[in-house]
Amino acid sequence: MKNTIQPNLALFQKMSSLPMGRQLFSKGVCIKAPYFNSIKPLMTDLRPGKAEVQVKKHRAIQNHLGTVHAIAMCNMAELAGGMMTDVSIPTTHRWIPKGMKVEYLSKATSDLTAVATGTLPDVWPDADEFTANVDIKDRQGVSVARMEIAMWVSVKKK
């Protein structure tokens, strides 16, 4: 029987039980997709329909006002939304982001947490758009940004 769990989900589940496992998993994601390393993310939750990424406020992601830069938050959203999509789709499918709608709601003055969610279909079509909704909150739980990412999901070419 063919394995039906996405490799990234299996790896996250295995590594989460190890000391520093989530940190190592997050570093591995950044090795595979180096641009994400600019935000120094920590993947804290990953399962079909949900992903959570934390980022500590640090100088490299601050703007001239001393708050977290808007594009750093977009980077967080793409990581959370992409990983959530990756572990949610069947192993027979692939995905790519098509576009992102962004709402900046408040200044991001502290560490941040991005939570990506998506409504999973009962049966995945051969090709369709899937929406990853991302809410980014500050340390006090205030939403500082919301993103809606359109993901194109289709069957892998043979």
CSV table of N, CA and C in Angstrom, one decimal:
chain,number,residue,atom,x,y,z
A,1,MET,N,0.8,-1.2,0.0
A,1,MET,CA,0.0,0.0,0.0
A,1,MET,C,0.9,1.2,0.0
A,2,LYS,N,0.5,2.2,-0.8
A,2,LYS,CA,1.3,3.5,-0.9
A,2,LYS,C,1.1,4.3,0.4
A,3,ASN,N,2.3,4.9,0.8
A,3,ASN,CA,2.2,5.8,2.0
A,3,ASN,C,1.4,7.0,1.6
A,4,THR,N,0.4,7.4,2.5
A,4,THR,CA,-0.5,8.5,2.2
A,4,THR,C,-0.2,9.7,3.1
A,5,ILE,N,0.8,9.6,4.0
A,5,ILE,CA,1.1,10.8,4.8
A,5,ILE,C,2.3,11.6,4.2
A,6,GLN,N,2.1,12.9,4.1
A,6,GLN,CA,3.1,13.7,3.5
A,6,GLN,C,4.4,13.6,4.2
A,7,PRO,N,5.5,13.5,3.5
A,7,PRO,CA,6.8,13.4,4.2
A,7,PRO,C,7.1,14.5,5.2
A,8,ASN,N,6.8,15.7,5.0
A,8,ASN,CA,7.1,16.8,5.9
A,8,ASN,C,6.3,16.6,7.2
A,9,LEU,N,5.0,16.1,7.1
A,9,LEU,CA,4.2,15.8,8.3
A,9,LEU,C,4.8,14.7,9.1
A,10,ALA,N,5.2,13.6,8.4
A,10,ALA,CA,5.8,12.5,9.1
A,10,ALA,C,7.1,12.9,9.9
A,11,LEU,N,7.9,13.7,9.2
A,11,LEU,CA,9.2,14.2,9.8
A,11,LEU,C,8.9,15.1,11.0
A,12,PHE,N,8.0,16.0,10.8
A,12,PHE,CA,7.6,16.9,11.9
A,12,PHE,C,7.1,16.1,13.2
A,13,GLN,N,6.3,15.2,12.9
A,13,GLN,CA,5.8,14.4,14.0
A,13,GLN,C,6.9,13.6,14.7
A,14,LYS,N,7.8,13.1,14.0
A,14,LYS,CA,8.9,12.3,14.5
A,14,LYS,C,9.8,13.2,15.3
A,15,MET,N,10.2,14.4,14.7
A,15,MET,CA,11.2,15.3,15.3
A,15,MET,C,10.6,16.0,16.5
A,16,SER,N,9.3,16.2,16.6
A,16,SER,CA,8.6,16.9,17.7
A,16,SER,C,8.8,16.2,19.0
A,17,SER,N,9.0,14.9,19.0
A,17,SER,CA,9.2,14.2,20.2
A,17,SER,C,10.7,14.2,20.7
A,18,LEU,N,11.5,14.8,19.9
A,18,LEU,CA,13.0,14.8,20.3
A,18,LEU,C,13.3,16.2,20.9
A,19,PRO,N,14.3,16.2,21.8
A,19,PRO,CA,14.8,17.5,22.3
A,19,PRO,C,15.3,18.3,21.2
A,20,MET,N,14.9,19.6,21.1
A,20,MET,CA,15.2,20.5,20.1
A,20,MET,C,14.7,20.1,18.7
A,21,GLY,N,13.8,19.1,18.7
A,21,GLY,CA,13.4,18.6,17.4
A,21,GLY,C,12.6,19.6,16.5
A,22,ARG,N,11.8,20.4,17.1
A,22,ARG,CA,11.1,21.4,16.3
A,22,ARG,C,12.1,22.5,15.8
A,23,GLN,N,13.1,22.8,16.6
A,23,GLN,CA,14.1,23.8,16.1
A,23,GLN,C,14.9,23.2,14.9
A,24,LEU,N,15.2,21.9,15.0
A,24,LEU,CA,16.0,21.3,13.9
A,24,LEU,C,15.1,21.1,12.7
A,25,PHE,N,13.8,20.8,12.9
A,25,PHE,CA,12.9,20.7,11.7
A,25,PHE,C,12.8,22.1,11.0
A,26,SER,N,12.6,23.1,11.8
A,26,SER,CA,12.5,24.5,11.3
A,26,SER,C,13.8,24.9,10.5
A,27,LYS,N,14.9,24.5,11.1
A,27,LYS,CA,16.2,24.8,10.4
A,27,LYS,C,16.3,24.1,9.1
A,28,GLY,N,15.8,22.8,9.1
A,28,GLY,CA,15.8,22.0,7.8
A,28,GLY,C,14.9,22.6,6.8
A,29,VAL,N,13.8,23.2,7.2
A,29,VAL,CA,12.9,23.9,6.2
A,29,VAL,C,13.7,25.1,5.6
A,30,CYS,N,14.4,25.8,6.4
A,30,CYS,CA,15.2,26.9,6.0
A,30,CYS,C,16.4,26.6,5.1
A,31,ILE,N,16.9,25.4,5.3
A,31,ILE,CA,17.9,24.9,4.4
A,31,ILE,C,17.3,24.6,3.0
A,32,LYS,N,16.2,24.0,3.0
A,32,LYS,CA,15.5,23.6,1.7
A,32,LYS,C,15.0,24.9,1.0
A,33,ALA,N,14.5,25.9,1.8
A,33,ALA,CA,14.0,27.2,1.2
A,33,ALA,C,14.7,28.3,2.0
A,34,PRO,N,15.9,28.7,1.5
A,34,PRO,CA,16.8,29.6,2.3
A,34,PRO,C,16.2,30.9,2.7
A,35,TYR,N,15.3,31.5,1.9
A,35,TYR,CA,14.8,32.8,2.2
A,35,TYR,C,14.1,32.9,3.5
A,36,PHE,N,13.5,31.8,3.9
A,36,PHE,CA,12.7,31.7,5.2
A,36,PHE,C,13.7,31.9,6.4
A,37,ASN,N,15.0,31.6,6.2
A,37,ASN,CA,15.9,31.8,7.3
A,37,ASN,C,16.0,33.2,7.7
A,38,SER,N,15.7,34.2,6.9
A,38,SER,CA,15.8,35.6,7.3
A,38,SER,C,14.9,35.9,8.5
A,39,ILE,N,13.8,35.2,8.7
A,39,ILE,CA,13.0,35.5,9.8
A,39,ILE,C,13.2,34.6,11.0
A,40,LYS,N,14.1,33.6,10.9
A,40,LYS,CA,14.5,32.6,11.9
A,40,LYS,C,13.2,32.0,12.6
A,41,PRO,N,12.4,31.3,11.8
A,41,PRO,CA,11.2,30.8,12.2
A,41,PRO,C,11.3,29.5,13.1
A,42,LEU,N,10.3,29.3,13.9
A,42,LEU,CA,10.1,28.1,14.7
A,42,LEU,C,8.7,27.5,14.4
A,43,MET,N,8.7,26.3,13.8
A,43,MET,CA,7.4,25.7,13.5
A,43,MET,C,7.0,25.0,14.8
A,44,THR,N,5.9,25.4,15.4
A,44,THR,CA,5.4,24.9,16.7
A,44,THR,C,4.2,23.9,16.5
A,45,ASP,N,3.5,24.0,15.4
A,45,ASP,CA,2.4,23.1,15.2
A,45,ASP,C,2.3,22.8,13.7
A,46,LEU,N,2.1,21.6,13.3
A,46,LEU,CA,1.9,21.3,11.9
A,46,LEU,C,1.0,20.0,11.8
A,47,ARG,N,-0.1,20.2,11.1
A,47,ARG,CA,-1.0,19.1,10.9
A,47,ARG,C,-2.0,19.5,9.7
A,48,PRO,N,-2.6,18.5,9.2
A,48,PRO,CA,-3.6,18.9,8.1
A,48,PRO,C,-4.6,19.9,8.6
A,49,GLY,N,-4.6,21.0,7.8
A,49,GLY,CA,-5.6,22.1,8.1
A,49,GLY,C,-5.0,23.2,9.1
A,50,LYS,N,-3.8,23.0,9.6
A,50,LYS,CA,-3.3,24.0,10.5
A,50,LYS,C,-1.8,23.9,10.6
A,51,ALA,N,-1.2,25.1,10.7
A,51,ALA,CA,0.3,25.2,10.9
A,51,ALA,C,0.5,26.5,11.8
A,52,GLU,N,1.5,26.4,12.7
A,52,GLU,CA,1.8,27.6,13.5
A,52,GLU,C,3.3,27.8,13.5
A,53,VAL,N,3.7,29.1,13.2
A,53,VAL,CA,5.1,29.5,13.2
A,53,VAL,C,5.3,30.7,14.1
A,54,GLN,N,6.3,30.6,14.9
A,54,GLN,CA,6.7,31.7,15.8
A,54,GLN,C,8.0,32.4,15.3
A,55,VAL,N,8.0,33.7,15.5
A,55,VAL,CA,9.2,34.4,15.1
A,55,VAL,C,9.5,35.4,16.2
A,56,LYS,N,10.7,35.4,16.7
A,56,LYS,CA,11.1,36.4,17.7
A,56,LYS,C,11.5,37.7,17.0
A,57,LYS,N,11.1,38.8,17.6
A,57,LYS,CA,11.4,40.1,17.0
A,57,LYS,C,12.9,40.3,17.2
A,58,HIS,N,13.6,40.5,16.0
A,58,HIS,CA,15.1,40.8,16.1
A,58,HIS,C,15.4,41.8,15.0
A,59,ARG,N,16.6,42.4,15.2
A,59,ARG,CA,17.0,43.5,14.4
A,59,ARG,C,16.9,43.3,12.9
A,60,ALA,N,17.2,42.1,12.4
A,60,ALA,CA,17.3,41.8,11.0
A,60,ALA,C,15.9,41.9,10.3
A,61,ILE,N,14.8,41.8,11.1
A,61,ILE,CA,13.5,41.9,10.5
A,61,ILE,C,12.7,43.2,10.9
A,62,GLN,N,13.4,44.1,11.5
A,62,GLN,CA,12.8,45.4,11.9
A,62,GLN,C,12.9,46.4,10.7
A,63,ASN,N,11.9,47.3,10.7
A,63,ASN,CA,11.9,48.4,9.8
A,63,ASN,C,12.5,49.6,10.5
A,64,HIS,N,12.5,50.8,9.8
A,64,HIS,CA,13.0,52.0,10.4
A,64,HIS,C,12.3,52.5,11.6
A,65,LEU,N,11.1,52.0,11.9
A,65,LEU,CA,10.3,52.4,13.0
A,65,LEU,C,10.6,51.5,14.2
A,66,GLY,N,11.4,50.4,14.0
A,66,GLY,CA,11.7,49.5,15.1
A,66,GLY,C,10.6,48.4,15.3
A,67,THR,N,9.7,48.4,14.4
A,67,THR,CA,8.6,47.3,14.4
A,67,THR,C,9.0,46.2,13.4
A,68,VAL,N,8.3,45.1,13.5
A,68,VAL,CA,8.6,44.0,12.5
A,68,VAL,C,8.1,44.4,11.2
A,69,HIS,N,9.0,44.3,10.2
A,69,HIS,CA,8.7,44.7,8.8
A,69,HIS,C,7.6,44.0,8.2
A,70,ALA,N,6.8,44.6,7.4
A,70,ALA,CA,5.6,44.0,6.8
A,70,ALA,C,6.0,42.8,5.9
A,71,ILE,N,7.1,42.9,5.2
A,71,ILE,CA,7.5,41.8,4.4
A,71,ILE,C,7.9,40.6,5.2
A,72,ALA,N,8.5,40.8,6.4
A,72,ALA,CA,8.8,39.7,7.3
A,72,ALA,C,7.6,39.0,7.7
A,73,MET,N,6.5,39.7,7.9
A,73,MET,CA,5.2,39.1,8.2
A,73,MET,C,4.7,38.3,7.0
A,74,CYS,N,4.8,38.8,5.8
A,74,CYS,CA,4.4,38.1,4.6
A,74,CYS,C,5.2,36.8,4.5
A,75,ASN,N,6.5,36.9,4.8
A,75,ASN,CA,7.4,35.7,4.8
A,75,ASN,C,6.8,34.7,5.8
A,76,MET,N,6.5,35.1,7.0
A,76,MET,CA,5.9,34.2,8.0
A,76,MET,C,4.6,33.5,7.5
A,77,ALA,N,3.8,34.4,6.8
A,77,ALA,CA,2.5,33.9,6.3
A,77,ALA,C,2.7,32.8,5.2
A,78,GLU,N,3.7,33.1,4.3
A,78,GLU,CA,3.9,32.1,3.3
A,78,GLU,C,4.5,30.8,3.8
A,79,LEU,N,5.3,30.9,4.8
A,79,LEU,CA,5.9,29.7,5.4
A,79,LEU,C,4.7,28.9,6.1
A,80,ALA,N,4.0,29.5,6.9
A,80,ALA,CA,2.9,28.8,7.6
A,80,ALA,C,1.8,28.3,6.7
A,81,GLY,N,1.4,29.1,5.7
A,81,GLY,CA,0.4,28.7,4.7
A,81,GLY,C,0.9,27.6,3.8
A,82,GLY,N,2.2,27.7,3.4
A,82,GLY,CA,2.8,26.7,2.5
A,82,GLY,C,2.9,25.4,3.2
A,83,MET,N,3.4,25.4,4.5
A,83,MET,CA,3.6,24.1,5.2
A,83,MET,C,2.2,23.5,5.5
A,84,MET,N,1.2,24.3,5.9
A,84,MET,CA,-0.1,23.8,6.1
A,84,MET,C,-0.6,23.1,4.9
A,85,THR,N,-0.5,23.8,3.7
A,85,THR,CA,-1.0,23.2,2.5
A,85,THR,C,-0.2,21.9,2.2
A,86,ASP,N,1.1,22.0,2.3
A,86,ASP,CA,1.9,20.8,2.0
A,86,ASP,C,1.5,19.5,2.8
A,87,VAL,N,1.2,19.7,4.0
A,87,VAL,CA,0.8,18.5,4.8
A,87,VAL,C,-0.7,18.1,4.7
A,88,SER,N,-1.5,19.0,4.1
A,88,SER,CA,-2.9,18.8,3.9
A,88,SER,C,-3.3,18.1,2.7
A,89,ILE,N,-2.5,18.3,1.6
A,89,ILE,CA,-2.9,17.7,0.3
A,89,ILE,C,-2.5,16.3,0.2
A,90,PRO,N,-3.1,15.5,-0.7
A,90,PRO,CA,-2.7,14.1,-0.8
A,90,PRO,C,-1.3,14.0,-1.4
A,91,THR,N,-0.6,12.9,-1.2
A,91,THR,CA,0.8,12.7,-1.7
A,91,THR,C,0.8,12.7,-3.2
A,92,THR,N,-0.3,12.5,-3.8
A,92,THR,CA,-0.4,12.5,-5.3
A,92,THR,C,-0.4,13.9,-5.9
A,93,HIS,N,-0.5,14.9,-5.0
A,93,HIS,CA,-0.7,16.3,-5.5
A,93,HIS,C,0.5,17.2,-5.1
A,94,ARG,N,0.5,18.4,-5.8
A,94,ARG,CA,1.6,19.4,-5.5
A,94,ARG,C,0.9,20.7,-5.4
A,95,TRP,N,1.6,21.7,-4.9
A,95,TRP,CA,1.0,23.0,-4.7
A,95,TRP,C,2.0,24.1,-5.1
A,96,ILE,N,1.5,25.3,-5.4
A,96,ILE,CA,2.4,26.5,-5.6
A,96,ILE,C,1.5,27.7,-5.2
A,97,PRO,N,2.1,28.7,-4.5
A,97,PRO,CA,1.3,29.9,-4.3
A,97,PRO,C,1.0,30.7,-5.5
A,98,LYS,N,-0.3,31.2,-5.7
A,98,LYS,CA,-0.7,32.0,-6.8
A,98,LYS,C,-0.7,33.5,-6.5
A,99,GLY,N,-1.1,33.8,-5.3
A,99,GLY,CA,-1.2,35.2,-4.9
A,99,GLY,C,-1.5,35.3,-3.4
A,100,MET,N,-1.3,36.5,-2.9
A,100,MET,CA,-1.6,36.8,-1.5
A,100,MET,C,-2.3,38.1,-1.3
A,101,LYS,N,-3.4,38.1,-0.5
A,101,LYS,CA,-4.0,39.3,-0.1
A,101,LYS,C,-3.5,39.6,1.3
A,102,VAL,N,-3.2,40.9,1.6
A,102,VAL,CA,-2.6,41.2,2.9
A,102,VAL,C,-3.3,42.4,3.5
A,103,GLU,N,-3.6,42.2,4.8
A,103,GLU,CA,-4.1,43.3,5.6
A,103,GLU,C,-3.2,43.6,6.8
A,104,TYR,N,-2.7,44.8,6.9
A,104,TYR,CA,-1.9,45.2,8.0
A,104,TYR,C,-2.8,45.8,9.0
A,105,LEU,N,-2.9,45.3,10.2
A,105,LEU,CA,-3.9,45.8,11.2
A,105,LEU,C,-3.4,46.6,12.3
A,106,SER,N,-2.1,46.4,12.7
A,106,SER,CA,-1.6,47.1,13.8
A,106,SER,C,-0.1,47.0,13.7
A,107,LYS,N,0.6,47.9,14.4
A,107,LYS,CA,2.1,47.8,14.5
A,107,LYS,C,2.5,46.5,15.2
A,108,ALA,N,3.5,45.8,14.6
A,108,ALA,CA,4.0,44.6,15.2
A,108,ALA,C,5.3,44.9,16.0
A,109,THR,N,5.1,45.1,17.4
A,109,THR,CA,6.1,45.6,18.2
A,109,THR,C,6.8,44.5,19.1
A,110,SER,N,6.3,43.2,18.9
A,110,SER,CA,6.9,42.1,19.8
A,110,SER,C,7.1,40.9,18.9
A,111,ASP,N,7.4,39.8,19.6
A,111,ASP,CA,7.5,38.5,19.0
A,111,ASP,C,6.1,38.2,18.3
A,112,LEU,N,6.1,37.4,17.3
A,112,LEU,CA,4.9,37.1,16.6
A,112,LEU,C,4.6,35.6,16.4
A,113,THR,N,3.3,35.3,16.3
A,113,THR,CA,2.9,33.9,16.0
A,113,THR,C,1.9,34.0,14.8
A,114,ALA,N,2.2,33.2,13.8
A,114,ALA,CA,1.4,33.1,12.6
A,114,ALA,C,0.7,31.7,12.6
A,115,VAL,N,-0.7,31.8,12.5
A,115,VAL,CA,-1.4,30.5,12.4
A,115,VAL,C,-2.1,30.5,11.1
A,116,ALA,N,-1.8,29.4,10.3
A,116,ALA,CA,-2.4,29.2,9.0
A,116,ALA,C,-3.5,28.1,9.2
A,117,THR,N,-4.6,28.3,8.6
A,117,THR,CA,-5.7,27.4,8.6
A,117,THR,C,-6.3,27.3,7.2
A,118,GLY,N,-6.9,26.1,6.9
A,118,GLY,CA,-7.6,25.9,5.7
A,118,GLY,C,-8.7,24.9,5.8
A,119,THR,N,-9.8,25.1,5.0
A,119,THR,CA,-10.9,24.2,5.0
A,119,THR,C,-10.6,23.1,4.0
A,120,LEU,N,-10.4,21.9,4.5
A,120,LEU,CA,-10.0,20.8,3.6
A,120,LEU,C,-11.2,20.1,2.9
A,121,PRO,N,-11.1,19.9,1.6
A,121,PRO,CA,-12.3,19.2,1.0
A,121,PRO,C,-12.3,17.7,1.3
A,122,ASP,N,-13.4,17.1,1.2
A,122,ASP,CA,-13.5,15.7,1.5
A,122,ASP,C,-12.7,14.9,0.4
A,123,VAL,N,-12.8,15.4,-0.8
A,123,VAL,CA,-12.1,14.7,-1.9
A,123,VAL,C,-11.3,15.9,-2.7
A,124,TRP,N,-10.0,15.7,-2.9
A,124,TRP,CA,-9.3,16.7,-3.6
A,124,TRP,C,-9.5,16.5,-5.1
A,125,PRO,N,-9.8,17.6,-5.8
A,125,PRO,CA,-9.9,17.5,-7.2
A,125,PRO,C,-8.6,17.4,-7.9
A,126,ASP,N,-8.5,17.1,-9.2
A,126,ASP,CA,-7.3,17.0,-9.9
A,126,ASP,C,-6.5,18.3,-9.9
A,127,ALA,N,-7.3,19.4,-10.0
A,127,ALA,CA,-6.6,20.8,-10.0
A,127,ALA,C,-7.7,21.8,-9.5
A,128,ASP,N,-7.3,22.6,-8.6
A,128,ASP,CA,-8.2,23.6,-8.0
A,128,ASP,C,-7.4,24.6,-7.1
A,129,GLU,N,-8.0,25.7,-6.8
A,129,GLU,CA,-7.4,26.7,-5.9
A,129,GLU,C,-7.8,26.3,-4.5
A,130,PHE,N,-6.9,26.4,-3.6
A,130,PHE,CA,-7.1,26.2,-2.2
A,130,PHE,C,-6.6,27.4,-1.4
A,131,THR,N,-7.4,27.8,-0.4
A,131,THR,CA,-7.1,29.1,0.3
A,131,THR,C,-6.5,28.8,1.6
A,132,ALA,N,-5.3,29.3,1.9
A,132,ALA,CA,-4.7,29.3,3.2
A,132,ALA,C,-4.9,30.6,3.9
A,133,ASN,N,-5.6,30.6,5.0
A,133,ASN,CA,-5.9,31.9,5.8
A,133,ASN,C,-4.8,31.9,6.9
A,134,VAL,N,-4.2,33.1,7.0
A,134,VAL,CA,-3.1,33.2,8.0
A,134,VAL,C,-3.5,34.4,8.9
A,135,ASP,N,-3.4,34.2,10.2
A,135,ASP,CA,-3.6,35.3,11.2
A,135,ASP,C,-2.3,35.4,12.0
A,136,ILE,N,-1.7,36.6,12.0
A,136,ILE,CA,-0.5,36.9,12.7
A,136,ILE,C,-0.8,37.7,13.9
A,137,LYS,N,-0.4,37.2,15.1
A,137,LYS,CA,-0.7,37.9,16.4
A,137,LYS,C,0.6,38.2,17.1
A,138,ASP,N,0.5,39.3,17.9
A,138,ASP,CA,1.6,39.7,18.7
A,138,ASP,C,1.6,38.9,20.0
A,139,ARG,N,2.5,39.2,20.9
A,139,ARG,CA,2.7,38.5,22.2
A,139,ARG,C,1.4,38.7,23.0
A,140,GLN,N,0.7,39.8,22.9
A,140,GLN,CA,-0.5,40.0,23.7
A,140,GLN,C,-1.8,39.4,23.0
A,141,GLY,N,-1.6,38.7,21.9
A,141,GLY,CA,-2.7,38.1,21.2
A,141,GLY,C,-3.5,39.0,20.3
A,142,VAL,N,-3.0,40.2,20.0
A,142,VAL,CA,-3.6,41.1,19.1
A,142,VAL,C,-3.2,40.8,17.7
A,143,SER,N,-4.2,40.7,16.8
A,143,SER,CA,-3.9,40.4,15.4
A,143,SER,C,-3.3,41.7,14.8
A,144,VAL,N,-2.1,41.5,14.2
A,144,VAL,CA,-1.3,42.6,13.6
A,144,VAL,C,-1.4,42.5,12.1
A,145,ALA,N,-1.7,41.3,11.5
A,145,ALA,CA,-1.8,41.1,10.1
A,145,ALA,C,-2.7,39.9,9.8
A,146,ARG,N,-3.4,40.0,8.6
A,146,ARG,CA,-4.1,38.8,8.1
A,146,ARG,C,-3.8,38.6,6.7
A,147,MET,N,-3.5,37.4,6.3
A,147,MET,CA,-3.2,37.1,4.9
A,147,MET,C,-4.2,36.0,4.4
A,148,GLU,N,-4.5,36.1,3.1
A,148,GLU,CA,-5.3,35.1,2.4
A,148,GLU,C,-4.4,34.7,1.2
A,149,ILE,N,-3.9,33.4,1.3
A,149,ILE,CA,-3.0,33.0,0.2
A,149,ILE,C,-3.7,32.0,-0.7
A,150,ALA,N,-3.7,32.3,-2.0
A,150,ALA,CA,-4.3,31.4,-3.0
A,150,ALA,C,-3.2,30.4,-3.4
A,151,MET,N,-3.5,29.1,-3.2
A,151,MET,CA,-2.6,28.1,-3.5
A,151,MET,C,-3.2,27.3,-4.7
A,152,TRP,N,-2.4,27.0,-5.7
A,152,TRP,CA,-2.8,26.2,-6.8
A,152,TRP,C,-2.4,24.8,-6.5
A,153,VAL,N,-3.4,23.9,-6.4
A,153,VAL,CA,-3.1,22.5,-6.0
A,153,VAL,C,-3.5,21.6,-7.2
A,154,SER,N,-2.6,20.8,-7.7
A,154,SER,CA,-2.9,19.9,-8.8
A,154,SER,C,-2.2,18.6,-8.7
A,155,VAL,N,-2.6,17.6,-9.4
A,155,VAL,CA,-2.0,16.3,-9.4
A,155,VAL,C,-0.6,16.4,-10.0
A,156,LYS,N,0.4,15.7,-9.3
A,156,LYS,CA,1.8,15.7,-9.8
A,156,LYS,C,1.9,15.1,-11.2
A,157,LYS,N,2.7,15.7,-12.0
A,157,LYS,CA,3.0,15.1,-13.3
A,157,LYS,C,3.7,13.8,-13.1
A,158,LYS,N,3.4,12.8,-14.0
A,158,LYS,CA,4.1,11.5,-13.9
A,158,LYS,C,5.4,11.5,-14.6
